[in-house]
PDB file of C-alpha atoms in Angstrom:
ATOM      1  CA  MET M  13      10.706 -32.981  27.277  1.00 87.00           C
ATOM      2  CA  THR M  14      11.938 -30.857  30.081  1.00 91.00           C
ATOM      3  CA  VAL M  15      13.119 -27.658  30.589  1.00 93.00           C
ATOM      4  CA  LEU M  16      14.846 -28.835  33.828  1.00 93.00           C
ATOM      5  CA  GLY M  17      18.216 -28.587  32.330  1.00 92.00           C
ATOM      6  CA  PHE M  18      21.073 -26.012  31.527  1.00 92.00           C
ATOM      7  CA  ASP M  19      19.687 -24.991  28.231  1.00 90.00           C
ATOM      8  CA  ASN M  20      18.606 -21.650  26.754  1.00 90.00           C
ATOM      9  CA  ILE M  21      15.287 -21.664  28.357  1.00 93.00           C
ATOM     10  CA  SER M  22      16.265 -22.211  31.710  1.00 93.00           C
ATOM     11  CA  ILE M  23      19.260 -19.840  31.662  1.00 93.00           C
ATOM     12  CA  GLY M  24      17.057 -17.208  30.088  1.00 92.00           C
ATOM     13  CA  TYR M  25      14.623 -17.584  32.950  1.00 94.00           C
ATOM     14  CA  GLY M  26      17.305 -17.196  35.462  1.00 93.00           C
ATOM     15  CA  TYR M  27      18.609 -14.085  33.963  1.00 91.00           C
ATOM     16  CA  SER M  28      15.096 -12.549  34.120  1.00 91.00           C
ATOM     17  CA  GLN M  29      14.796 -13.245  37.644  1.00 91.00           C
ATOM     18  CA  GLY M  30      17.942 -11.520  38.585  1.00 88.00           C
ATOM     19  CA  MET M  31      20.890 -13.788  38.204  1.00 91.00           C
ATOM     20  CA  SER M  32      23.942 -12.384  36.713  1.00 91.00           C
ATOM     21  CA  GLU M  33      25.860 -13.889  33.949  1.00 92.00           C
ATOM     22  CA  SER M  34      28.829 -14.829  36.205  1.00 93.00           C
ATOM     23  CA  LEU M  35      26.467 -16.555  38.955  1.00 94.00           C
ATOM     24  CA  LEU M  36      24.789 -18.639  35.872  1.00 94.00           C
ATOM     25  CA  SER M  37      28.150 -19.640  34.669  1.00 94.00           C
ATOM     26  CA  ILE M  38      29.127 -20.925  38.300  1.00 96.00           C
ATOM     27  CA  MET M  39      26.018 -22.773  38.588  1.00 95.00           C
ATOM     28  CA  MET M  40      26.638 -24.471  35.004  1.00 95.00           C
ATOM     29  CA  ALA M  41      29.937 -25.465  36.344  1.00 96.00           C
ATOM     30  CA  LEU M  42      28.701 -26.802  39.613  1.00 96.00           C
ATOM     31  CA  GLY M  43      26.266 -28.756  37.505  1.00 95.00           C
ATOM     32  CA  ALA M  44      28.891 -30.157  35.047  1.00 95.00           C
ATOM     33  CA  LEU M  45      31.016 -31.206  38.360  1.00 97.00           C
ATOM     34  CA  MET M  46      27.756 -33.131  39.766  1.00 96.00           C
ATOM     35  CA  GLY M  47      27.540 -34.711  36.609  1.00 95.00           C
ATOM     36  CA  ILE M  48      31.258 -35.916  36.728  1.00 96.00           C
ATOM     37  CA  LEU M  49      30.858 -37.178  40.365  1.00 96.00           C
ATOM     38  CA  GLY M  50      27.870 -39.433  39.120  1.00 95.00           C
ATOM     39  CA  THR M  51      29.905 -40.718  36.215  1.00 95.00           C
ATOM     40  CA  VAL M  52      32.697 -41.619  38.601  1.00 95.00           C
ATOM     41  CA  MET M  53      30.338 -43.310  40.971  1.00 95.00           C
ATOM     42  CA  TYR M  54      28.678 -45.276  38.270  1.00 96.00           C
ATOM     43  CA  PRO M  55      30.977 -48.189  37.910  1.00 94.00           C
ATOM     44  CA  PHE M  56      31.221 -48.656  41.798  1.00 94.00           C
ATOM     45  CA  LEU M  57      27.407 -48.993  41.994  1.00 93.00           C
ATOM     46  CA  ARG M  58      26.998 -51.041  39.174  1.00 93.00           C
ATOM     47  CA  ARG M  59      29.606 -53.797  40.446  1.00 92.00           C
ATOM     48  CA  ARG M  60      27.829 -53.618  43.838  1.00 91.00           C
ATOM     49  CA  ILE M  61      24.100 -53.799  42.879  1.00 89.00           C
ATOM     50  CA  GLY M  62      23.897 -54.248  39.191  1.00 90.00           C
ATOM     51  CA  VAL M  63      23.081 -52.201  36.262  1.00 92.00           C
ATOM     52  CA  GLU M  64      19.175 -51.993  36.559  1.00 91.00           C
ATOM     53  CA  ARG M  65      19.263 -51.365  40.255  1.00 91.00           C
ATOM     54  CA  THR M  66      21.929 -48.416  39.438  1.00 93.00           C
ATOM     55  CA  GLY M  67      19.378 -46.865  36.819  1.00 93.00           C
ATOM     56  CA  LEU M  68      16.699 -46.910  39.257  1.00 93.00           C
ATOM     57  CA  ILE M  69      18.543 -45.258  41.994  1.00 93.00           C
ATOM     58  CA  GLY M  70      19.862 -42.843  39.448  1.00 95.00           C
ATOM     59  CA  ILE M  71      16.537 -41.592  38.418  1.00 95.00           C
ATOM     60  CA  ALA M  72      15.106 -41.701  41.885  1.00 95.00           C
ATOM     61  CA  SER M  73      17.826 -39.588  42.850  1.00 95.00           C
ATOM     62  CA  GLN M  74      17.249 -37.218  39.888  1.00 96.00           C
ATOM     63  CA  TRP M  75      13.529 -37.012  40.763  1.00 96.00           C
ATOM     64  CA  CYS M  76      13.968 -36.100  44.189  1.00 96.00           C
ATOM     65  CA  MET M  77      16.376 -33.251  43.320  1.00 96.00           C
ATOM     66  CA  LEU M  78      13.842 -31.761  40.930  1.00 96.00           C
ATOM     67  CA  LEU M  79      11.220 -31.690  43.777  1.00 96.00           C
ATOM     68  CA  LEU M  80      13.239 -28.622  44.702  1.00 96.00           C
ATOM     69  CA  CYS M  81      12.572 -26.887  41.258  1.00 95.00           C
ATOM     70  CA  PHE M  82       8.700 -27.975  41.631  1.00 95.00           C
ATOM     71  CA  ALA M  83       8.950 -26.132  45.274  1.00 95.00           C
ATOM     72  CA  SER M  84      10.227 -23.206  43.524  1.00 94.00           C
ATOM     73  CA  VAL M  85       6.973 -22.746  41.508  1.00 94.00           C
ATOM     74  CA  TRP M  86       5.354 -21.649  44.745  1.00 92.00           C
ATOM     75  CA  ALA M  87       8.312 -20.391  46.691  1.00 92.00           C
ATOM     76  CA  ALA M  88       8.933 -16.722  47.881  1.00 88.00           C
ATOM     77  CA  GLY M  89       9.560 -14.597  44.720  1.00 88.00           C
ATOM     78  CA  SER M  90       8.377 -16.674  42.396  1.00 89.00           C
ATOM     79  CA  PRO M  91       6.676 -15.110  39.220  1.00 89.00           C
ATOM     80  CA  TYR M  92       4.236 -18.125  38.662  1.00 88.00           C
ATOM     81  CA  ASP M  93       0.601 -16.641  38.214  1.00 82.00           C
ATOM     82  CA  LEU M  94      -1.748 -18.047  35.462  1.00 76.00           C
ATOM     83  CA  HIS M  95      -4.281 -15.491  36.399  1.00 75.00           C
ATOM     84  CA  GLN M  96      -2.074 -12.704  35.396  1.00 73.00           C
ATOM     85  CA  GLN M  97      -3.009 -10.935  31.976  1.00 66.00           C
ATOM     86  CA  PRO M  98      -0.140 -10.671  29.213  1.00 56.00           C
ATOM     87  CA  ALA M  99       1.475  -7.370  29.389  1.00 54.00           C
ATOM     88  CA  ALA M 100       0.352  -5.019  26.969  1.00 45.00           C
ATOM     89  CA  ALA M 101       2.708  -4.565  23.863  1.00 39.00           C
ATOM     90  CA  THR M 102       5.149  -1.630  24.521  1.00 40.00           C
ATOM     91  CA  SER M 103       4.868   0.923  21.608  1.00 40.00           C
ATOM     92  CA  THR M 104       8.321   1.612  19.992  1.00 41.00           C
ATOM     93  CA  ALA M 105       7.234   4.666  18.280  1.00 40.00           C
ATOM     94  CA  ALA M 106       9.175   7.700  18.665  1.00 42.00           C
ATOM     95  CA  PRO M 107       7.552  10.454  21.227  1.00 44.00           C
ATOM     96  CA  SER M 108       5.974  13.283  19.812  1.00 42.00           C
ATOM     97  CA  THR M 109       7.806  16.627  19.084  1.00 42.00           C
ATOM     98  CA  ALA M 110       5.863  18.417  21.848  1.00 43.00           C
ATOM     99  CA  ALA M 111       6.702  15.839  24.594  1.00 43.00           C
ATOM    100  CA  THR M 112      10.318  15.764  23.396  1.00 42.00           C
ATOM    101  CA  THR M 113      10.442  19.559  23.576  1.00 41.00           C
ATOM    102  CA  ALA M 114       8.630  19.579  27.108  1.00 41.00           C
ATOM    103  CA  ARG M 115      11.261  17.081  28.671  1.00 42.00           C
ATOM    104  CA  TRP M 116      14.333  18.497  26.941  1.00 40.00           C
ATOM    105  CA  ASN M 117      16.988  19.431  29.185  1.00 45.00           C
ATOM    106  CA  SER M 118      19.606  22.183  28.482  1.00 42.00           C
ATOM    107  CA  SER M 119      22.135  19.966  29.898  1.00 42.00           C
ATOM    108  CA  VAL M 120      21.968  17.952  26.539  1.00 43.00           C
ATOM    109  CA  PRO M 121      23.793  19.828  23.904  1.00 45.00           C
ATOM    110  CA  ILE M 122      22.310  20.037  20.435  1.00 42.00           C
ATOM    111  CA  ILE M 123      24.203  21.419  17.507  1.00 41.00           C
ATOM    112  CA  ASP M 124      21.974  23.926  15.907  1.00 43.00           C
ATOM    113  CA  SER M 125      24.745  25.523  13.616  1.00 42.00           C
ATOM    114  CA  LEU M 126      28.552  25.622  13.302  1.00 42.00           C
ATOM    115  CA  GLU M 127      30.348  29.025  12.529  1.00 45.00           C
ATOM    116  CA  LEU M 128      33.934  29.037  11.661  1.00 44.00           C
ATOM    117  CA  ALA M 129      36.105  31.588  13.541  1.00 45.00           C
ATOM    118  CA  GLU M 130      36.625  34.778  11.828  1.00 47.00           C
ATOM    119  CA  GLY M 131      39.754  34.579   9.506  1.00 48.00           C
ATOM    120  CA  SER M 132      39.960  31.026   9.507  1.00 47.00           C
ATOM    121  CA  GLU M 133      40.458  29.229   6.178  1.00 49.00           C
ATOM    122  CA  ASN M 134      40.573  25.645   7.024  1.00 49.00           C
ATOM    123  CA  PHE M 135      39.118  23.527   9.895  1.00 45.00           C
ATOM    124  CA  SER M 136      42.269  23.497  11.682  1.00 46.00           C
ATOM    125  CA  GLU M 137      41.244  26.640  13.403  1.00 45.00           C
ATOM    126  CA  PRO M 138      38.886  26.149  16.508  1.00 45.00           C
ATOM    127  CA  VAL M 139      35.408  25.884  15.923  1.00 43.00           C
ATOM    128  CA  THR M 140      32.747  27.916  17.755  1.00 42.00           C
ATOM    129  CA  ALA M 141      29.423  25.834  18.425  1.00 43.00           C
ATOM    130  CA  VAL M 142      26.229  27.568  18.983  1.00 41.00           C
ATOM    131  CA  TRP M 143      24.285  25.540  21.036  1.00 42.00           C
ATOM    132  CA  SER M 144      20.487  25.595  21.112  1.00 41.00           C
ATOM    133  CA  ALA M 145      18.978  24.338  24.255  1.00 42.00           C
ATOM    134  CA  ALA M 146      15.287  24.954  23.343  1.00 43.00           C
ATOM    135  CA  THR M 147      15.390  22.818  20.001  1.00 45.00           C
ATOM    136  CA  PRO M 148      14.969  19.402  20.088  1.00 47.00           C
ATOM    137  CA  PRO M 149      16.779  16.937  18.012  1.00 47.00           C
ATOM    138  CA  GLY M 150      15.625  16.914  14.556  1.00 47.00           C
ATOM    139  CA  ASN M 151      16.455  14.893  11.547  1.00 47.00           C
ATOM    140  CA  GLY M 152      19.906  14.122  11.138  1.00 46.00           C
ATOM    141  CA  THR M 153      20.814  14.887  14.872  1.00 47.00           C
ATOM    142  CA  THR M 154      22.455  12.061  16.774  1.00 45.00           C
ATOM    143  CA  VAL M 155      22.157  12.418  20.370  1.00 44.00           C
ATOM    144  CA  SER M 156      23.333   9.644  23.246  1.00 46.00           C
ATOM    145  CA  PRO M 157      20.784   9.656  25.609  1.00 46.00           C
ATOM    146  CA  SER M 158      21.624   9.946  29.294  1.00 44.00           C
ATOM    147  CA  SER M 159      21.346   6.982  31.826  1.00 44.00           C
ATOM    148  CA  GLU M 160      18.376   8.335  33.452  1.00 45.00           C
ATOM    149  CA  ALA M 161      16.473   8.585  30.213  1.00 43.00           C
ATOM    150  CA  THR M 162      17.637   5.079  29.211  1.00 44.00           C
ATOM    151  CA  GLU M 163      16.338   3.590  32.522  1.00 45.00           C
ATOM    152  CA  SER M 164      13.050   5.461  32.164  1.00 44.00           C
ATOM    153  CA  THR M 165      12.240   4.148  28.625  1.00 44.00           C
ATOM    154  CA  SER M 166      13.490   0.767  28.948  1.00 49.00           C
ATOM    155  CA  GLY M 167      10.858  -0.210  31.263  1.00 53.00           C
ATOM    156  CA  TRP M 168      12.710  -3.086  32.964  1.00 54.00           C
ATOM    157  CA  GLN M 169      15.075  -3.457  35.695  1.00 64.00           C
ATOM    158  CA  LYS M 170      16.704  -6.744  36.947  1.00 65.00           C
ATOM    159  CA  PRO M 171      14.948  -8.036  40.019  1.00 67.00           C
ATOM    160  CA  ASP M 172      16.839  -8.875  43.047  1.00 69.00           C
ATOM    161  CA  LEU M 173      17.590 -12.845  43.663  1.00 74.00           C
ATOM    162  CA  GLN M 174      14.589 -14.518  45.445  1.00 85.00           C
ATOM    163  CA  ILE M 175      14.420 -18.023  47.264  1.00 91.00           C
ATOM    164  CA  SER M 176      12.422 -19.205  44.258  1.00 93.00           C
ATOM    165  CA  ILE M 177      15.178 -18.830  41.769  1.00 93.00           C
ATOM    166  CA  ILE M 178      17.841 -20.294  44.465  1.00 93.00           C
ATOM    167  CA  LEU M 179      15.682 -23.201  44.680  1.00 94.00           C
ATOM    168  CA  PHE M 180      15.216 -23.789  41.094  1.00 96.00           C
ATOM    169  CA  PHE M 181      18.911 -23.946  40.187  1.00 96.00           C
ATOM    170  CA  THR M 182      19.637 -25.686  43.422  1.00 96.00           C
ATOM    171  CA  GLY M 183      17.590 -28.508  42.064  1.00 96.00           C
ATOM    172  CA  LEU M 184      19.044 -28.208  38.675  1.00 95.00           C
ATOM    173  CA  VAL M 185      22.624 -28.738  39.970  1.00 96.00           C
ATOM    174  CA  MET M 186      21.811 -31.562  42.334  1.00 96.00           C
ATOM    175  CA  SER M 187      19.884 -33.434  39.761  1.00 96.00           C
ATOM    176  CA  ARG M 188      22.838 -33.702  37.342  1.00 96.00           C
ATOM    177  CA  PHE M 189      24.225 -36.567  39.517  1.00 96.00           C
ATOM    178  CA  GLY M 190      21.464 -38.929  39.315  1.00 95.00           C
ATOM    179  CA  LEU M 191      20.923 -38.058  35.639  1.00 95.00           C
ATOM    180  CA  TRP M 192      24.138 -39.144  34.322  1.00 95.00           C
ATOM    181  CA  GLN M 193      23.776 -42.510  36.576  1.00 95.00           C
ATOM    182  CA  PHE M 194      20.608 -43.108  34.860  1.00 95.00           C
ATOM    183  CA  ASP M 195      21.861 -42.091  31.281  1.00 94.00           C
ATOM    184  CA  LEU M 196      25.133 -44.533  31.557  1.00 95.00           C
ATOM    185  CA  SER M 197      22.692 -47.271  32.766  1.00 95.00           C
ATOM    186  CA  VAL M 198      20.303 -46.988  29.950  1.00 93.00           C
ATOM    187  CA  THR M 199      23.272 -46.836  27.637  1.00 92.00           C
ATOM    188  CA  GLN M 200      24.844 -49.990  29.070  1.00 93.00           C
ATOM    189  CA  ILE M 201      21.508 -51.962  28.933  1.00 92.00           C
ATOM    190  CA  LEU M 202      21.214 -50.908  25.262  1.00 90.00           C
ATOM    191  CA  GLN M 203      24.501 -52.124  24.551  1.00 89.00           C
ATOM    192  CA  GLU M 204      24.271 -55.416  26.408  1.00 89.00           C
ATOM    193  CA  LYS M 205      20.491 -56.299  25.980  1.00 88.00           C
ATOM    194  CA  VAL M 206      19.953 -55.465  22.310  1.00 89.00           C
ATOM    195  CA  SER M 207      21.350 -57.667  19.560  1.00 88.00           C
ATOM    196  CA  GLU M 208      23.622 -56.534  17.013  1.00 86.00           C
ATOM    197  CA  SER M 209      21.103 -56.963  14.042  1.00 88.00           C
ATOM    198  CA  GLU M 210      18.684 -54.647  15.964  1.00 89.00           C
ATOM    199  CA  VAL M 211      20.890 -52.210  17.549  1.00 87.00           C
ATOM    200  CA  GLY M 212      20.579 -49.758  14.634  1.00 89.00           C
ATOM    201  CA  ILE M 213      16.581 -49.780  14.763  1.00 91.00           C
ATOM    202  CA  VAL M 214      16.473 -49.292  18.399  1.00 90.00           C
ATOM    203  CA  ASN M 215      18.896 -46.275  18.323  1.00 89.00           C
ATOM    204  CA  GLY M 216      17.038 -44.810  15.610  1.00 92.00           C
ATOM    205  CA  VAL M 217      13.701 -44.965  17.078  1.00 92.00           C
ATOM    206  CA  GLN M 218      15.426 -43.729  20.474  1.00 90.00           C
ATOM    207  CA  HIS M 219      16.870 -40.836  18.828  1.00 92.00           C
ATOM    208  CA  SER M 220      13.576 -39.922  16.862  1.00 94.00           C
ATOM    209  CA  LEU M 221      11.520 -40.141  20.122  1.00 92.00           C
ATOM    210  CA  ASN M 222      14.356 -37.756  21.809  1.00 91.00           C
ATOM    211  CA  MET M 223      13.794 -35.348  18.964  1.00 94.00           C
ATOM    212  CA  LEU M 224       9.956 -35.533  19.207  1.00 95.00           C
ATOM    213  CA  MET M 225      10.152 -34.716  22.843  1.00 94.00           C
ATOM    214  CA  ASP M 226      12.488 -31.964  22.248  1.00 93.00           C
ATOM    215  CA  MET M 227      10.275 -30.519  19.536  1.00 95.00           C
ATOM    216  CA  LEU M 228       7.298 -30.712  22.049  1.00 94.00           C
ATOM    217  CA  LYS M 229       9.234 -28.747  24.507  1.00 94.00           C
ATOM    218  CA  PHE M 230       9.814 -25.793  21.946  1.00 93.00           C
ATOM    219  CA  VAL M 231       6.330 -26.005  20.824  1.00 95.00           C
ATOM    220  CA  LEU M 232       5.085 -25.442  24.659  1.00 94.00           C
ATOM    221  CA  VAL M 233       7.649 -22.641  25.211  1.00 93.00           C
ATOM    222  CA  ILE M 234       6.090 -20.920  22.138  1.00 94.00           C
ATOM    223  CA  LEU M 235       2.616 -21.494  23.553  1.00 95.00           C
ATOM    224  CA  LEU M 236       3.816 -20.521  27.098  1.00 92.00           C
ATOM    225  CA  PRO M 237       6.414 -17.738  26.423  1.00 91.00           C
ATOM    226  CA  ALA M 238       5.688 -15.287  29.396  1.00 92.00           C
ATOM    227  CA  VAL M 239       7.912 -15.429  32.603  1.00 91.00           C
ATOM    228  CA  HIS M 240       4.888 -15.960  34.977  1.00 91.00           C
ATOM    229  CA  GLN M 241       3.946 -19.100  33.024  1.00 92.00           C
ATOM    230  CA  PHE M 242       7.207 -20.834  33.313  1.00 94.00           C
ATOM    231  CA  GLY M 243       5.999 -22.633  36.413  1.00 93.00           C
ATOM    232  CA  LEU M 244       3.609 -24.674  34.515  1.00 94.00           C
ATOM    233  CA  LEU M 245       6.478 -25.541  32.220  1.00 95.00           C
ATOM    234  CA  VAL M 246       8.333 -26.785  35.227  1.00 96.00           C
ATOM    235  CA  ILE M 247       5.240 -28.823  36.592  1.00 95.00           C
ATOM    236  CA  LEU M 248       4.935 -30.504  33.197  1.00 95.00           C
ATOM    237  CA  SER M 249       8.772 -31.371  33.122  1.00 95.00           C
ATOM    238  CA  LEU M 250       8.403 -33.084  36.321  1.00 95.00           C
ATOM    239  CA  VAL M 251       5.453 -35.143  35.062  1.00 96.00           C
ATOM    240  CA  PHE M 252       7.462 -36.371  32.144  1.00 95.00           C
ATOM    241  CA  VAL M 253      10.227 -37.126  34.280  1.00 95.00           C
ATOM    242  CA  THR M 254       8.046 -39.123  36.404  1.00 95.00           C
ATOM    243  CA  LEU M 255       6.544 -41.115  33.441  1.00 94.00           C
ATOM    244  CA  GLY M 256       9.881 -42.083  32.478  1.00 93.00           C
ATOM    245  CA  TRP M 257      11.024 -43.393  35.921  1.00 93.00           C
ATOM    246  CA  ILE M 258       7.598 -45.333  36.030  1.00 94.00           C
ATOM    247  CA  SER M 259       8.524 -46.887  32.530  1.00 93.00           C
ATOM    248  CA  TYR M 260      11.713 -47.817  33.736  1.00 93.00           C
ATOM    249  CA  ALA M 261      10.739 -49.163  36.913  1.00 92.00           C
ATOM    250  CA  MET M 262       8.314 -51.435  34.943  1.00 92.00           C
ATOM    251  CA  TYR M 263      11.344 -52.710  32.930  1.00 91.00           C
ATOM    252  CA  SER M 264      13.453 -53.251  35.874  1.00 89.00           C
ATOM    253  CA  ARG M 265      10.571 -55.313  37.682  1.00 87.00           C
ATOM    254  CA  LYS M 266       9.962 -57.356  34.390  1.00 87.00           C
ATOM    255  CA  VAL M 267      13.789 -58.299  34.181  1.00 84.00           C
ATOM    256  CA  ARG M 268      14.539 -58.644  37.911  1.00 81.00           C
ATOM    257  CA  GLY M 269      10.938 -59.780  38.985  1.00 79.00           C
ATOM    258  CA  HIS M 270      10.784 -57.414  41.840  1.00 74.00           C
ATOM    259  CA  LEU M 271      11.513 -53.686  42.558  1.00 72.00           C
ATOM    260  CA  PHE M 272      12.561 -53.937  46.166  1.00 67.00           C
ATOM    261  CA  HIS M 273      13.478 -56.529  48.856  1.00 62.00           C
ATOM    262  CA  PHE M 274      10.673 -55.678  51.041  1.00 56.00           C
ATOM    263  CA  GLU M 275      11.353 -58.488  53.542  1.00 53.00           C
ATOM    264  CA  LYS M 276      15.179 -57.154  54.034  1.00 55.00           C
ATOM    265  CA  LEU M 277      13.613 -53.887  54.488  1.00 52.00           C
ATOM    266  CA  LYS M 278      11.161 -55.064  57.238  1.00 55.00           C
ATOM    267  CA  VAL M 279      13.981 -57.041  58.995  1.00 52.00           C
ATOM    268  CA  GLY M 280      16.111 -53.991  58.892  1.00 54.00           C
ATOM    269  CA  CYS M 281      13.195 -51.761  60.630  1.00 60.00           C
ATOM    270  CA  LEU M 282      13.114 -54.403  63.471  1.00 58.00           C
ATOM    271  CA  SER M 283      14.774 -53.335  66.736  1.00 64.00           C
ATOM    272  CA  PRO M 284      17.362 -55.625  68.400  1.00 68.00           C
ATOM    273  CA  SER M 285      14.899 -57.089  70.857  1.00 71.00           C
ATOM    274  CA  GLU M 286      12.193 -57.597  68.147  1.00 66.00           C
ATOM    275  CA  LEU M 287      14.671 -59.111  65.887  1.00 61.00           C
ATOM    276  CA  GLU M 288      15.668 -61.491  68.704  1.00 70.00           C
ATOM    277  CA  LYS M 289      12.221 -62.828  69.380  1.00 71.00           C
ATOM    278  CA  ALA M 290      11.731 -63.187  65.689  1.00 63.00           C
ATOM    279  CA  ASN M 291      14.962 -65.463  65.489  1.00 66.00           C
ATOM    280  CA  ALA M 292      13.561 -67.525  68.451  1.00 73.00           C
ATOM    281  CA  ALA M 293      10.275 -67.814  66.877  1.00 70.00           C
ATOM    282  CA  THR M 294      12.036 -68.994  63.618  1.00 68.00           C
ATOM    283  CA  GLU M 295      13.857 -71.547  65.412  1.00 69.00           C
ATOM    284  CA  LYS M 296      10.953 -73.070  67.349  1.00 71.00           C
ATOM    285  CA  HIS M 297       8.851 -73.302  64.076  1.00 65.00           C
ATOM    286  CA  ALA M 298      11.943 -75.089  62.714  1.00 63.00           C
ATOM    287  CA  GLU M 299      12.314 -77.623  65.666  1.00 70.00           C
ATOM    288  CA  MET M 300       8.410 -78.187  65.525  1.00 70.00           C
ATOM    289  CA  PHE M 301       8.735 -79.108  61.770  1.00 61.00           C
ATOM    290  CA  MET M 302      11.720 -81.336  62.478  1.00 65.00           C
ATOM    291  CA  ARG M 303       9.671 -83.109  65.034  1.00 68.00           C
ATOM    292  CA  HIS M 304       6.733 -83.959  63.105  1.00 63.00           C
ATOM    293  CA  ALA M 305       8.750 -84.520  59.630  1.00 58.00           C
ATOM    294  CA  ALA M 306      11.277 -86.897  61.232  1.00 58.00           C
ATOM    295  CA  PRO M 307       8.582 -89.664  61.499  1.00 63.00           C
ATOM    296  CA  ALA M 308       7.301 -89.114  58.150  1.00 57.00           C
ATOM    297  CA  ALA M 309      10.729 -89.139  56.503  1.00 52.00           C
ATOM    298  CA  GLU M 310      11.804 -92.179  58.401  1.00 59.00           C
ATOM    299  CA  MET M 311       8.529 -93.943  57.028  1.00 59.00           C
ATOM    300  CA  PHE M 312       9.277 -92.849  53.480  1.00 49.00           C
ATOM    301  CA  ILE M 313      12.805 -94.207  53.643  1.00 51.00           C
ATOM    302  CA  SER M 314      11.839 -97.624  55.009  1.00 55.00           C
ATOM    303  CA  GLY M 315       9.172 -97.831  52.151  1.00 52.00           C
ATOM    304  CA  HIS M 316      11.296 -96.907  49.426  1.00 48.00           C
ATOM    305  CA  SER M 317      13.707 -99.522  51.069  1.00 52.00           C
ATOM    306  CA  LEU M 318      11.242-102.171  50.974  1.00 49.00           C
ATOM    307  CA  ALA M 319      10.148-101.158  47.579  1.00 49.00           C
ATOM    308  CA  ILE M 320      13.691-101.691  46.100  1.00 51.00           C
ATOM    309  CA  ASN M 321      14.157-105.032  47.817  1.00 54.00           C
ATOM    310  CA  THR M 322      11.010-106.408  46.618  1.00 50.00           C
TER     311      THR M 322
END
């Protein structure tokens, strides 16, 4: 359940915010390249750290990149505004005759009548057209409107690119790297951990849940169709990605027994002098233990020997 992908919804949003078709195509190509890069890096990471940790790193990378999309909701140029009222329906009815006559221009030619040149017997002769500038187009008259008239009646102009839309698509492109690593990790886990007798059931349930979440996405888009409401869809999408990360982290902790090696992280954060002091303290404690444990070990060995001899 996410609109944070290169589907029709995000592409339409990008176009409404001033992105051209060529720029959108470039963004989609960059996203595909990042996905290929993540696929190429997956075998290397899996061999080094294992499939579960590779999945954790993949979804963490995806989530971090999607924060750019989350930030774009409040960035400069964002149309997000839940307090904005829905735009009134634009009437598509034809303008009145009086209004049409008032704004009609003599530069727009209207054929009122056609008169053949005197003495001509067929249409091969030149035709003289009588133009009536004061008569607006009536029934059966086809007029191609000028560009000015088209712009004035269309009511929409493509806006300039803003920081918001640039952040949004930057996050989409960069998140493809972690997305494909996570997807390959989950696929391999299903192939390795699920028995052959249950793999069909598991795959069927997974596909059903995917379709359910996809349907939920389209229902939300129907309920929140306006451009100024798209930011709410972005927030909900990030929430669902976060829930997916949490559920996978719970599985990884159950399988591996932990999420991170915090003791290694603590050692890595120590300075060289602090690390030297810690090693000296460890050696001192080891010597004290051996000093007290050696007599006890000798007594245990001697007692055990006596027990065997008797």
